[in-house]
């Protein structure tokens, strides 16, 4: 029988048994077998119990391994978090320790619990020892300690307080900021002390610079690269009429005359690209719409990297200087033309003398009423008209003798306007405002009459199509250093004169009239007479709104009987 073989019949499960033979060695080399027989039911029951125990042990082992892994993973995570926390704390501590401002931790009584290097250095500069365990107020100037202590107490109590301006003991200005901080239930606060000595010095420097720029006579404007105004000084505000509030934030082009707006952006762009200084003259527009000329310098402003960030413009009003330059150029031109015209007129006058003289002689030998006699009369009439024109040229060139006497202007003006009135249409009205009737100028009556007649004739011609009003004003004008002068104004409401033509209207033979309607000598003669009398003539005109001439003549204290021959007469 083999060990483990069942005994009994195969079908009788209840009677089946399991036998196990155990060999036993006997003395002498023999063996016996010990057979142990166990019922099958008992064997199977023992095996089932063993299987259940094995499964339980396996489950417990698996659970134990999983629990151990979980606990080990959690521990590792906690260790990593702890490492990160400690690294962050060390980093924060390093930042606080080496921060460029004093950082302190204080309790409600202001006793320092922690101070970084900068705070320690501040205390050392004020002659104090280590701050730990000592009142924070000791590092401050005595005048600030009470207020600083109150700020710290309030912050330690959890209140939000505003920054406090203080002074370090023995040092410069600083700003103290206290922030509530609570740990372990105790009231504490974090105090930051920032030394603002350098900032205050820089601010004072900027303030002095801004004040200096604000007080200079030149107009100063600062704009960004887009041409937006960021700063204007008082001189520019006074020059333009725009307040600082009205100017800042607006484009620079709002100050420019309309014709310059179109290419202003292009000029600025070129300036940006080239980084050069622009100098020139700009016609600017004031708040009231009036124009003025300014000598302007525009310079780029660069940052530390060399990039252009802003522009600074310095301007000076040169309107009066430009007008003086224009008058000087006009006077020089007129003087040159006058010299040329005078020489031609003298030669032409000699020719006319022969023509008129021989014509008069020929008339004596012709029958009045005959065709030849009539033709000669036309020749003499033309010669005399030419002689009158020559006389006007000589008057313009100031090369004809003129005896000047003290003249009352008002009566001459009235008489001249009366002569013109007879030939004027009813659509033109006349307004005379003549004061200063007893004021005299040193001139000849003919000169005054020529001034009034020529200016009035031009005014009438400008209004002949649509009508209008001729205004003639005479008044005294006190000009300080210039002395008392008489102001004669002749204004019309006619078609006006284009701006491009204003510089040419006093040029001899220049006219805007049609051929045959004028010689172009009227205004040039007026200019020559006024200059000869030591006066000044100006003109203002707007197309469609009329023209105004103003003649200023020096007043004389002399009375009738005094005479003066022009030093430029011949």
XYZ file of C-alpha atoms in Angstrom:
570
model
C 0.000 0.000 0.000
C 1.304 3.375 -0.893
C 1.249 6.242 1.522
C -1.775 8.389 1.060
C -3.773 5.850 -0.862
C -7.384 5.692 0.226
C -8.732 2.539 1.779
C -12.199 1.122 1.199
C -14.387 1.085 -1.751
C -14.428 4.046 -4.116
C -18.130 4.576 -3.828
C -18.362 4.561 -0.091
C -17.127 8.057 0.572
C -18.219 7.971 4.176
C -16.124 4.908 4.837
C -13.067 5.995 2.995
C -9.849 6.449 4.941
C -6.345 7.646 4.210
C -3.372 5.528 5.318
C 0.195 6.619 5.687
C 3.025 4.071 6.021
C 5.965 5.200 8.061
C 9.116 3.001 7.712
C 10.857 2.075 10.969
C 14.453 0.725 10.915
C 15.088 -2.393 13.040
C 18.352 -3.616 14.487
C 20.094 -5.921 12.153
C 19.129 -3.995 9.024
C 15.483 -4.893 8.850
C 12.533 -2.440 8.631
C 8.982 -2.350 9.703
C 6.253 -0.185 8.438
C 3.989 1.757 10.776
C 0.657 2.414 9.122
C -1.468 5.373 10.293
C -5.021 5.286 9.010
C -7.178 8.449 9.112
C -10.764 8.821 7.931
C -11.120 10.820 4.679
C -13.576 13.279 6.193
C -11.110 14.246 8.866
C -8.323 14.700 6.342
C -10.466 16.837 4.014
C -11.681 19.000 6.892
C -8.131 19.683 7.996
C -7.168 20.663 4.477
C -10.145 23.077 4.146
C -9.200 24.785 7.414
C -5.634 25.163 6.263
C -6.791 26.785 2.973
C -8.929 29.347 4.843
C -6.042 30.239 7.148
C -3.704 30.607 4.188
C -6.100 32.983 2.412
C -6.488 35.082 5.582
C -2.767 35.302 6.071
C -2.300 36.302 2.426
C -4.939 39.045 2.688
C -3.402 40.368 5.886
C 0.025 40.420 4.253
C -1.240 42.294 1.196
C -3.035 44.846 3.392
C 0.031 45.296 5.531
C 2.214 45.870 2.495
C -0.263 48.436 1.065
C -0.582 50.237 4.396
C 3.160 50.337 4.758
C 3.548 51.771 1.242
C 0.895 54.427 1.938
C 2.471 55.423 5.202
C 5.880 55.522 3.599
C 4.553 57.692 0.695
C 2.871 60.118 3.109
C 6.010 60.402 5.126
C 8.031 61.144 2.020
C 5.509 63.795 0.922
C 5.638 65.386 4.345
C 9.406 65.358 4.227
C 9.392 67.026 0.790
C 6.879 69.649 1.970
C 8.986 70.252 5.027
C 12.063 70.687 2.868
C 10.241 73.130 0.591
C 8.823 75.035 3.558
C 12.208 75.325 5.149
C 13.722 76.447 1.826
C 10.997 79.081 1.420
C 11.494 80.250 4.985
C 15.228 80.466 4.452
C 14.708 82.361 1.198
C 12.250 84.755 2.851
C 14.590 85.188 5.781
C 17.399 85.951 3.353
C 15.280 88.474 1.495
C 14.307 90.176 4.737
C 17.844 90.067 6.049
C 19.389 91.651 2.971
C 16.480 93.924 1.978
C 17.616 97.491 1.112
C 15.386 98.896 3.859
C 15.053 98.352 7.578
C 12.663 95.484 8.432
C 11.845 94.887 12.094
C 9.442 92.801 14.161
C 8.181 94.609 17.251
C 5.665 93.933 19.986
C 2.917 96.265 21.166
C 5.401 98.156 23.367
C 7.692 98.801 20.435
C 10.364 96.390 21.643
C 12.335 94.938 18.742
C 12.073 91.172 18.395
C 13.921 90.999 15.064
C 15.932 93.425 12.948
C 17.555 92.845 9.584
C 20.975 94.088 8.514
C 19.756 97.433 7.147
C 17.841 98.205 10.343
C 20.912 97.274 12.370
C 23.027 99.583 10.193
C 20.533 102.420 10.689
C 20.705 101.930 14.441
C 24.499 101.857 14.332
C 24.520 105.107 12.337
C 22.407 106.732 15.035
C 24.877 105.631 17.700
C 22.722 102.816 19.041
C 23.858 99.305 19.806
C 22.055 96.100 18.840
C 18.297 96.575 18.538
C 17.188 93.181 19.842
C 15.158 93.563 23.040
C 15.343 97.375 22.938
C 12.703 99.975 21.943
C 12.550 100.655 18.216
C 11.977 104.368 18.847
C 15.571 104.663 19.998
C 16.788 104.721 16.399
C 14.541 107.696 15.580
C 14.935 111.402 16.179
C 13.388 112.414 19.537
C 10.823 114.584 17.759
C 9.396 111.510 15.994
C 9.446 108.928 18.772
C 6.041 109.647 20.284
C 4.219 109.502 16.939
C 6.128 106.383 15.878
C 5.305 104.621 19.150
C 1.621 105.365 18.664
C 1.747 103.965 15.116
C 3.378 100.750 16.378
C 0.833 100.295 19.185
C -2.073 100.740 16.803
C -0.599 98.328 14.249
C 0.109 95.721 16.937
C -3.543 96.027 17.951
C -4.556 95.035 14.427
C -5.314 98.516 13.050
C -4.279 99.649 9.584
C -2.132 102.783 9.822
C -0.786 105.212 7.241
C 2.949 105.566 6.527
C 4.627 108.080 8.833
C 7.359 110.525 7.824
C 10.129 110.384 10.413
C 13.768 111.319 10.797
C 16.468 108.881 11.795
C 18.425 109.895 14.863
C 21.475 111.661 13.510
C 20.577 110.915 9.896
C 18.218 111.980 7.167
C 14.490 111.632 6.482
C 12.765 108.257 6.396
C 9.302 106.725 6.070
C 8.028 104.295 8.735
C 5.290 101.806 7.850
C 3.785 99.486 10.503
C 1.720 96.430 9.481
C -0.252 94.192 11.887
C 1.268 90.730 12.489
C -0.077 88.120 14.908
C 1.681 84.929 16.028
C 0.878 82.684 19.007
C -1.954 85.022 19.926
C 0.390 87.917 20.747
C -0.042 91.382 19.194
C 2.960 92.227 17.086
C 3.677 94.272 13.986
C 6.146 94.343 11.161
C 7.846 97.723 10.845
C 9.529 98.848 7.622
C 11.815 101.893 7.821
C 12.892 103.267 4.441
C 15.605 105.920 4.214
C 14.414 108.513 1.665
C 17.389 110.869 1.846
C 18.432 110.188 -1.757
C 14.849 110.273 -2.993
C 14.192 113.547 -1.186
C 17.354 115.076 -2.642
C 16.377 113.920 -6.133
C 12.870 115.282 -5.666
C 14.212 118.623 -4.459
C 16.557 118.725 -7.444
C 13.678 118.018 -9.821
C 11.578 120.633 -8.056
C 14.317 123.264 -8.390
C 14.778 122.379 -12.043
C 11.033 122.572 -12.714
C 10.831 125.897 -10.886
C 13.765 127.267 -12.859
C 12.276 126.124 -16.176
C 8.934 127.586 -15.165
C 10.486 131.009 -14.575
C 12.525 131.352 -17.770
C 11.263 133.817 -20.348
C 11.367 131.309 -23.195
C 8.364 129.051 -23.707
C 9.201 125.418 -22.891
C 7.139 122.415 -23.975
C 7.806 118.696 -23.432
C 5.995 116.077 -25.521
C 6.270 112.324 -25.926
C 7.209 110.606 -29.181
C 3.599 110.662 -30.356
C 3.548 114.458 -30.035
C 1.322 114.522 -26.938
C 2.046 117.428 -24.597
C 3.221 116.386 -21.120
C 4.561 119.700 -19.748
C 4.364 123.423 -20.491
C 5.899 126.229 -18.468
C 4.280 129.516 -17.498
C 5.829 131.402 -20.427
C 4.259 129.074 -22.996
C 0.880 129.305 -21.260
C 1.080 133.105 -21.395
C 2.285 133.073 -25.007
C -0.468 130.795 -26.321
C -3.349 131.639 -23.985
C -3.859 127.944 -23.155
C -3.609 127.035 -19.469
C -1.515 124.060 -18.424
C -4.631 122.008 -17.802
C -5.868 122.785 -21.318
C -2.519 121.944 -22.948
C -1.368 118.774 -21.175
C -2.630 115.652 -22.891
C -3.352 117.482 -26.167
C -1.408 117.056 -29.440
C 1.275 119.624 -30.186
C -0.385 120.383 -33.513
C -3.168 122.262 -31.717
C -0.679 125.119 -31.269
C 0.296 125.225 -34.942
C -1.111 127.298 -37.751
C -3.320 125.100 -39.947
C -1.003 125.113 -42.971
C 1.825 123.700 -40.825
C -0.221 120.898 -39.250
C 0.011 118.744 -42.398
C 3.790 118.352 -42.431
C 4.457 118.730 -38.702
C 4.154 114.986 -38.036
C 6.566 114.301 -40.895
C 9.107 116.720 -39.448
C 8.866 115.093 -36.028
C 9.210 111.618 -37.568
C 12.348 112.683 -39.398
C 13.667 114.146 -36.177
C 12.994 110.862 -34.367
C 14.766 108.813 -37.001
C 17.781 111.097 -37.212
C 17.967 112.085 -33.543
C 19.025 115.620 -34.473
C 18.091 119.047 -33.142
C 15.611 120.996 -35.290
C 15.815 124.783 -35.439
C 13.534 127.062 -37.363
C 10.571 129.377 -37.288
C 7.022 128.217 -36.654
C 3.806 130.143 -37.066
C 1.752 129.236 -33.999
C -1.891 129.784 -33.199
C -3.074 131.287 -29.918
C -6.196 130.246 -28.069
C -8.070 133.260 -29.488
C -7.125 132.242 -33.042
C -4.488 134.929 -33.599
C -1.138 133.929 -35.069
C 2.400 134.625 -33.916
C 5.834 133.657 -35.121
C 8.221 131.821 -32.804
C 11.892 130.965 -33.138
C 11.809 127.298 -32.165
C 14.340 124.668 -31.160
C 13.169 121.045 -30.853
C 15.588 118.604 -29.218
C 15.196 114.855 -28.623
C 15.359 113.509 -25.055
C 16.988 110.098 -24.631
C 16.750 107.532 -21.859
C 19.685 105.685 -20.272
C 19.655 103.192 -23.161
C 19.942 105.965 -25.755
C 16.394 105.594 -27.079
C 14.426 108.763 -27.819
C 11.463 109.004 -25.452
C 10.452 112.671 -25.490
C 11.004 116.007 -27.187
C 11.650 119.360 -25.599
C 10.720 122.500 -27.504
C 12.022 125.959 -26.580
C 10.263 128.866 -28.283
C 10.628 132.637 -28.345
C 8.024 134.997 -29.740
C 9.685 136.921 -32.575
C 6.556 138.353 -34.155
C 7.717 141.943 -33.647
C 11.252 141.127 -34.796
C 9.912 139.434 -37.920
C 7.762 142.462 -38.680
C 10.754 144.767 -38.240
C 12.826 142.551 -40.550
C 10.061 142.615 -43.136
C 9.851 146.394 -42.934
C 13.594 146.737 -43.259
C 13.661 144.509 -46.322
C 10.735 146.441 -47.761
C 12.440 149.749 -47.036
C 15.678 148.596 -48.645
C 13.797 147.355 -51.665
C 11.828 150.576 -51.942
C 14.980 152.632 -51.572
C 16.654 150.719 -54.382
C 13.595 151.012 -56.602
C 13.272 154.687 -55.709
C 16.843 155.403 -56.697
C 16.346 153.643 -60.018
C 12.973 155.288 -60.648
C 14.308 158.732 -59.746
C 17.120 158.499 -62.264
C 14.755 157.313 -64.995
C 12.222 160.017 -64.111
C 14.772 162.807 -64.461
C 15.778 161.608 -67.923
C 12.150 161.077 -68.877
C 11.268 164.552 -67.577
C 13.874 166.111 -69.856
C 12.384 164.276 -72.832
C 8.865 165.364 -71.868
C 10.056 168.956 -71.530
C 11.067 168.969 -75.178
C 7.858 167.237 -76.325
C 5.536 169.587 -74.439
C 7.599 172.692 -75.341
C 7.689 171.987 -79.067
C 3.981 171.069 -78.978
C 3.144 174.457 -77.437
C 5.200 176.165 -80.127
C 3.433 174.186 -82.855
C 0.033 175.164 -81.445
C 0.918 178.814 -82.010
C 1.270 178.130 -85.720
C -1.959 176.180 -86.214
C -5.524 177.301 -86.664
C -7.679 176.618 -83.587
C -10.347 174.093 -84.478
C -8.308 172.478 -87.193
C -7.509 168.780 -87.133
C -3.801 169.441 -86.655
C -4.531 171.791 -83.759
C -6.689 169.119 -82.107
C -4.008 166.485 -82.537
C -1.434 168.778 -80.984
C -3.744 169.381 -78.017
C -3.962 165.610 -77.492
C -0.189 165.392 -77.624
C 0.167 168.175 -75.037
C -2.481 166.558 -72.795
C -0.663 163.219 -72.959
C 2.628 164.936 -72.226
C 1.181 166.620 -69.168
C -0.246 163.299 -67.913
C 3.189 161.808 -68.384
C 4.681 164.753 -66.496
C 2.263 164.118 -63.618
C 3.360 160.474 -63.548
C 6.999 161.580 -63.520
C 6.207 163.898 -60.618
C 4.692 160.965 -58.710
C 7.818 158.923 -59.379
C 9.996 161.779 -58.136
C 7.810 162.124 -55.053
C 8.157 158.393 -54.413
C 11.919 158.561 -54.817
C 12.032 161.673 -52.575
C 14.180 163.519 -55.091
C 11.893 166.503 -55.571
C 12.182 169.571 -53.411
C 9.446 169.921 -50.779
C 8.961 172.827 -48.389
C 7.445 171.427 -45.202
C 5.322 173.506 -42.877
C 3.181 172.697 -39.792
C -0.068 171.407 -41.292
C -3.479 170.734 -39.752
C -4.499 167.416 -41.249
C -8.221 167.300 -40.436
C -9.282 170.106 -42.855
C -7.236 168.551 -45.675
C -8.899 165.177 -45.089
C -12.377 166.691 -45.205
C -11.607 168.608 -48.418
C -10.075 165.547 -50.092
C -13.050 163.325 -49.218
C -15.430 166.001 -50.482
C -13.699 165.983 -53.859
C -13.900 162.163 -54.041
C -17.498 161.984 -52.858
C -18.869 163.572 -56.040
C -17.628 160.677 -58.186
C -18.707 157.825 -55.905
C -21.802 155.641 -56.298
C -24.549 155.747 -53.669
C -23.700 152.183 -52.575
C -20.539 153.402 -50.828
C -20.977 155.197 -47.505
C -18.397 157.365 -45.778
C -17.744 157.450 -42.036
C -15.421 160.189 -40.778
C -14.119 160.136 -37.207
C -11.695 163.054 -37.027
C -10.257 164.095 -33.661
C -7.089 165.960 -32.803
C -8.140 168.863 -35.041
C -5.524 171.201 -33.535
C -2.643 168.758 -33.933
C -0.092 169.508 -36.633
C 2.509 167.547 -38.559
C 5.453 168.921 -40.507
C 4.556 168.301 -44.158
C 3.136 169.948 -47.251
C -0.624 170.073 -47.869
C -0.075 168.328 -51.198
C 1.642 165.400 -49.468
C -1.229 164.945 -47.010
C -3.750 165.230 -49.834
C -1.910 162.595 -51.871
C -1.936 160.201 -48.900
C -5.674 160.617 -48.323
C -6.629 160.593 -52.011
C -4.584 157.507 -52.901
C -5.689 155.432 -49.904
C -9.329 156.455 -50.348
C -9.250 155.817 -54.095
C -7.970 152.282 -53.491
C -10.704 151.719 -50.911
C -13.414 152.953 -53.287
C -12.108 150.701 -56.047
C -12.237 147.661 -53.723
C -15.904 148.377 -52.886
C -17.238 149.495 -56.245
C -18.802 146.116 -57.088
C -20.714 145.324 -53.889
C -20.630 148.646 -52.072
C -19.575 149.133 -48.487
C -18.325 151.713 -46.028
C -15.188 153.834 -46.085
C -14.024 154.678 -42.570
C -11.491 157.446 -42.009
C -10.264 157.994 -38.453
C -7.811 160.593 -37.174
C -6.576 160.441 -33.577
C -3.525 161.111 -31.455
C -1.379 158.115 -30.561
C 1.155 158.136 -27.709
C 3.892 155.601 -28.383
C 6.267 156.205 -25.482
C 9.789 156.266 -26.860
C 8.475 157.112 -30.323
C 6.863 160.305 -29.004
C 3.383 161.541 -29.807
C 2.193 160.628 -33.261
C -0.934 161.233 -35.265
C -2.758 158.113 -36.403
C -4.638 158.214 -39.708
C -6.695 155.081 -40.420
C -8.349 154.391 -43.777
C -10.455 151.212 -43.769
C -12.852 149.653 -46.257
C -15.199 146.667 -46.279
C -14.225 145.550 -49.761
C -12.823 142.358 -51.194
C -9.536 142.499 -49.272
C -6.031 141.566 -50.389
C -4.521 138.080 -50.517
C -1.793 137.471 -47.926
C 0.668 136.559 -50.669
C 0.319 140.032 -52.191
C 0.650 142.166 -49.054
C 4.456 142.345 -49.306
C 4.227 143.711 -52.858
C 1.511 146.361 -52.668
C 3.970 149.228 -52.068
C 6.166 148.225 -55.004
C 6.054 150.784 -57.844
C 3.889 149.796 -60.826
C 2.485 146.758 -58.996
C -1.299 146.643 -59.260
C -4.108 144.117 -59.063
C -6.344 146.281 -61.236
C -7.123 145.596 -64.838
C -5.029 147.283 -67.545
C -6.031 150.918 -67.908
C -7.562 151.163 -64.404
C -4.412 152.193 -62.552
C -0.690 152.853 -62.854
C 0.412 150.953 -59.749
C 2.029 154.090 -58.329
C -0.594 155.148 -55.756
C 0.519 153.108 -52.754
C 4.204 153.441 -53.606
C 3.779 157.231 -53.624
C 2.016 157.049 -50.246
C 4.848 154.915 -48.874
C 7.446 157.369 -50.147
C 5.633 160.370 -48.651
C 5.117 158.708 -45.263
C 8.765 157.660 -45.110
C 9.880 161.157 -46.073
C 7.781 162.594 -43.232
C 9.429 160.257 -40.719
C 6.274 158.202 -40.309
C 5.190 154.615 -40.674
C 2.485 152.852 -42.659
C 1.048 149.388 -41.967
C -1.682 147.331 -43.582
C -3.992 144.580 -42.392
C -6.258 142.711 -44.767
C -8.355 139.560 -44.935
C -9.764 138.338 -48.255
C -13.479 139.047 -48.274
C -13.322 141.159 -45.090
C -11.723 144.398 -46.224
C -8.453 146.272 -45.778
C -7.172 148.723 -43.168
C -4.249 151.112 -43.665
C -2.772 152.891 -40.634
C -0.463 155.880 -41.156
C 1.489 157.179 -38.152
C 3.007 160.659 -38.531
C 5.126 162.474 -35.918
C 3.424 165.444 -34.278
C 5.191 168.831 -34.346
C 4.985 171.644 -31.798
C 5.893 174.226 -34.448
C 3.284 176.747 -35.568
C 2.552 178.214 -39.011
C 5.442 180.324 -40.232
C 8.030 177.601 -39.593
C 9.302 175.952 -42.723
C 11.638 173.085 -43.479
C 12.994 172.040 -46.837
C 13.615 168.311 -47.163
C 17.300 167.526 -46.906
C 16.808 165.107 -49.741
C 15.479 167.688 -52.126
C 17.523 168.842 -55.091
